[in-house]
Short mmCIF file of C-alpha atoms in Angstrom, two decimals:
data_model
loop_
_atom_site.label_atom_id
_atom_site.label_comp_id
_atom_site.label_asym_id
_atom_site.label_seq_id
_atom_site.Cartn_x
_atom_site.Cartn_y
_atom_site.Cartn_z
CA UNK A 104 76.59 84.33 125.02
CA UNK A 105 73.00 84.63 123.44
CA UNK A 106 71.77 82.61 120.28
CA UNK A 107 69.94 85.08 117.46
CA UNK A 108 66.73 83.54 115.83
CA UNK A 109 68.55 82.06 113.28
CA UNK A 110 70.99 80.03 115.16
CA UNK A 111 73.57 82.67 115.31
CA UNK A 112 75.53 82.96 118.41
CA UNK A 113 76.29 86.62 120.08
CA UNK A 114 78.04 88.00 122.95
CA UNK A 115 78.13 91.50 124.39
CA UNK A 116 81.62 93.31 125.69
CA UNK A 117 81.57 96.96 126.50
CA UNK A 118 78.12 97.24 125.23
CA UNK A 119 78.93 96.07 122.02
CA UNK A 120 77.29 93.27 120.54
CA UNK A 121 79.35 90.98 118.44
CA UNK A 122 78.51 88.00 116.41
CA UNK A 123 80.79 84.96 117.20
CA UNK A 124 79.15 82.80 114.97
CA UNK A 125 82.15 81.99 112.02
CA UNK A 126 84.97 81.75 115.19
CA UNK A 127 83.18 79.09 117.22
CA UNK A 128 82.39 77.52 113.53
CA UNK A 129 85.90 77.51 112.31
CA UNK A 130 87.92 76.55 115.89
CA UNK A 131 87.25 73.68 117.79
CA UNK A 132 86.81 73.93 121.48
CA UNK A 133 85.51 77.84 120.26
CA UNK A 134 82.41 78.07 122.24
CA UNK A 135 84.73 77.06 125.15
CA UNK A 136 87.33 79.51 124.63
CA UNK A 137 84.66 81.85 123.93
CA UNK A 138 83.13 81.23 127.69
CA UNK A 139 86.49 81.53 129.86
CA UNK A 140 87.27 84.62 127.77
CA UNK A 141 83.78 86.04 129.00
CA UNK A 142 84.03 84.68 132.66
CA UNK A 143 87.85 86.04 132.73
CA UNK A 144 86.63 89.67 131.78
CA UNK A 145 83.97 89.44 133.86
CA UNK A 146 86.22 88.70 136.84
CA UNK A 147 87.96 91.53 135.44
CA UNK A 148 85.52 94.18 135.67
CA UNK A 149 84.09 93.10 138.82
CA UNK A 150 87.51 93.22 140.76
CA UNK A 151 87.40 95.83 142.94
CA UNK A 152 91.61 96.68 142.61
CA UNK A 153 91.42 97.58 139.14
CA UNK A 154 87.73 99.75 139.26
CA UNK A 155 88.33 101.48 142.29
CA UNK A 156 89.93 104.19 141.13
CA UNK A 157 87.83 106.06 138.99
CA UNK A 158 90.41 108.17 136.67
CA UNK A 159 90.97 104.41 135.61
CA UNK A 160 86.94 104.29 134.92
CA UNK A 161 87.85 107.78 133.23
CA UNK A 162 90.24 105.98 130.94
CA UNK A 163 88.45 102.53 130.18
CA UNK A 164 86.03 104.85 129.12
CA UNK A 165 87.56 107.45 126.57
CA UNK A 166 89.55 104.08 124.89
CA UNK A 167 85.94 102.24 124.39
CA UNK A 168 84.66 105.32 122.78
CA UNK A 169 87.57 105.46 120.56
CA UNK A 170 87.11 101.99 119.35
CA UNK A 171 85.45 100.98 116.13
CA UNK A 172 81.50 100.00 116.73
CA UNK A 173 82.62 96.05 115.50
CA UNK A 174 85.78 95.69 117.42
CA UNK A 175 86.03 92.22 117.24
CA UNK A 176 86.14 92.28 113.07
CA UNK A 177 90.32 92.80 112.54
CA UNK A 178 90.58 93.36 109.17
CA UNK A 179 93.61 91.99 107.71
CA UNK A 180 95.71 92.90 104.29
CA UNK A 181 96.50 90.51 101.71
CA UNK A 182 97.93 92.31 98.67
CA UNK A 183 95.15 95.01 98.41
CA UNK A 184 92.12 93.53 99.74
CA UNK A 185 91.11 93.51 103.04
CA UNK A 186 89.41 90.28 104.77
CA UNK A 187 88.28 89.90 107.88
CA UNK A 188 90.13 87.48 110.39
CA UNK A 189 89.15 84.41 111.16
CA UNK A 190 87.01 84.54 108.00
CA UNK A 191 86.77 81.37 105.42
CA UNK A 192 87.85 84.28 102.93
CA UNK A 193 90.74 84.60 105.65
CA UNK A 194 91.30 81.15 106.46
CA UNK A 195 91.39 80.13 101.93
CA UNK A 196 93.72 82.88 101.99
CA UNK A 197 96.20 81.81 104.55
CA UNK A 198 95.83 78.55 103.81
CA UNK A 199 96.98 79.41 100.01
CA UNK A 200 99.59 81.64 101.22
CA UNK A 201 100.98 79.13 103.33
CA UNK A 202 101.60 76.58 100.45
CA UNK A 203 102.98 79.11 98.59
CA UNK A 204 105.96 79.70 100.98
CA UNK A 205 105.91 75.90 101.73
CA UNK A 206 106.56 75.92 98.01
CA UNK A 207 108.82 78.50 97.94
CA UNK A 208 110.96 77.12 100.69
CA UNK A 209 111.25 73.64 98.89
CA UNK A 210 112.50 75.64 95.69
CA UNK A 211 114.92 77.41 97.75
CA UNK A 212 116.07 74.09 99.29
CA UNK A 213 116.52 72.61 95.68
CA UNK A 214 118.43 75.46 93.97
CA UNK A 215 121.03 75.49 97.14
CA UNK A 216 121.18 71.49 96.83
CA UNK A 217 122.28 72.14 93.18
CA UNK A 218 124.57 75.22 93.74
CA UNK A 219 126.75 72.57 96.54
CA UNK A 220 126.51 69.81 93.68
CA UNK A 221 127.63 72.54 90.88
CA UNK A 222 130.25 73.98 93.56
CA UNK A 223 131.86 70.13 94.14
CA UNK A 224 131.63 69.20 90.43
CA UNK A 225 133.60 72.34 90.15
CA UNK A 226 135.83 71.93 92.55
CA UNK A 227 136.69 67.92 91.18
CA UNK A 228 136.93 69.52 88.02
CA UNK A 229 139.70 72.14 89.33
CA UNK A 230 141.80 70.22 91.27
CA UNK A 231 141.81 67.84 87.96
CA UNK A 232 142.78 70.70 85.56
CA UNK A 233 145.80 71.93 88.38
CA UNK A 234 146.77 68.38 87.99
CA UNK A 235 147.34 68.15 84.71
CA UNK A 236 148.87 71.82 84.60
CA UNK A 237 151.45 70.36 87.52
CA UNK A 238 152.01 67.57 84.88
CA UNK A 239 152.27 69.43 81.32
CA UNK A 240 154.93 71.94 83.15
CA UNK A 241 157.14 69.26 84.48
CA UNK A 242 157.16 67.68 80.86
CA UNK A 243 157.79 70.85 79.81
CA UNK A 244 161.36 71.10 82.16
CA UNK A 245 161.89 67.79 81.07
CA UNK A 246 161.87 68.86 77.70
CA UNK A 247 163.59 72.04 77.70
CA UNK A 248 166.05 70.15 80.12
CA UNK A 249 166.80 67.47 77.08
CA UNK A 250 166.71 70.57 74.10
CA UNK A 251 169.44 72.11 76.28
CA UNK A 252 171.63 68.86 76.67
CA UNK A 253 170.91 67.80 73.24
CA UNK A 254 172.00 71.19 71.83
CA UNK A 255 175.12 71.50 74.08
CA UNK A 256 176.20 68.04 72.56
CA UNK A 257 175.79 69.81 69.45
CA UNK A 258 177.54 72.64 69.94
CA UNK A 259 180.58 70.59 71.44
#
């Protein structure tokens, strides 16, 4: 890692130099991370399995080329802009996002909290209404049970 003039920090990979300022800003223990990253890669390259073979060279190289000059700027989508990561663009935009499905989740936790109250009320409510039905049609035999005897009295 190599600080800039004005206090900007800057490592090089692949022979890319990339400014790590805004990650070691935003994450604590950064500059840390940062350094076993380097020393791992370094350890990496300078292992003597994995470079030996030099179609493997061959292929480390064509991938570098193909990669974007700022490789370590992931661009990210949100709707239809594009931020980088780790960004405080990024980092407003998660943050936002994430109270918006915290919010989301709570709503969804309401409305099924009120379909099971709706659903019992209904159910109370149904067993009352079979209840009375059970009751209003065995008046109703009681009835038609004293019409019959009462008009067979009649009739005799």
């Amino acid at each position: 890692m190599a600080n800039g003039d004005d206090g900007r920090q800057f490592i090089l990979i692949a022979g890319f130099v990339h400014d790590v300022t805004d990650f070691i800003d935003s994450h604590p223990g950064g500059r840390a991370l940062l350094k076993n990253i380097l020393d791992a890669i370094v350890k990496l390259l300078n292992s003597k399995s994995i470079m030996s073979n030099k179609s493997e060279q061959d292929q480390i190289d064509r991938r570098d080329s193909t990669l974007s000059s700022d490789s370590t700027s992931e661009w990210v989508r949100f709707g239809n802009t594009k931020v980088m990561k780790y960004s405080k663009e990024y980092h407003h935009k998660r943050s936002k996002n994430n109270r918006a499905v915290k919010k989301s989740r709570q709503k969804t936790k309401e409305s099924k909290k009120a379909r099971e109250l709706k659903m019992a009320t209904l159910v109370t409510e149904n067993q009352q209404l079979t209840n009375r039905v059970d009751q209003l049609t065995k008046e109703l035999e009681s009835l038609k049970s004293s019409y019959r005897n009462i008009a067979s009295n009649i009739i005799n």
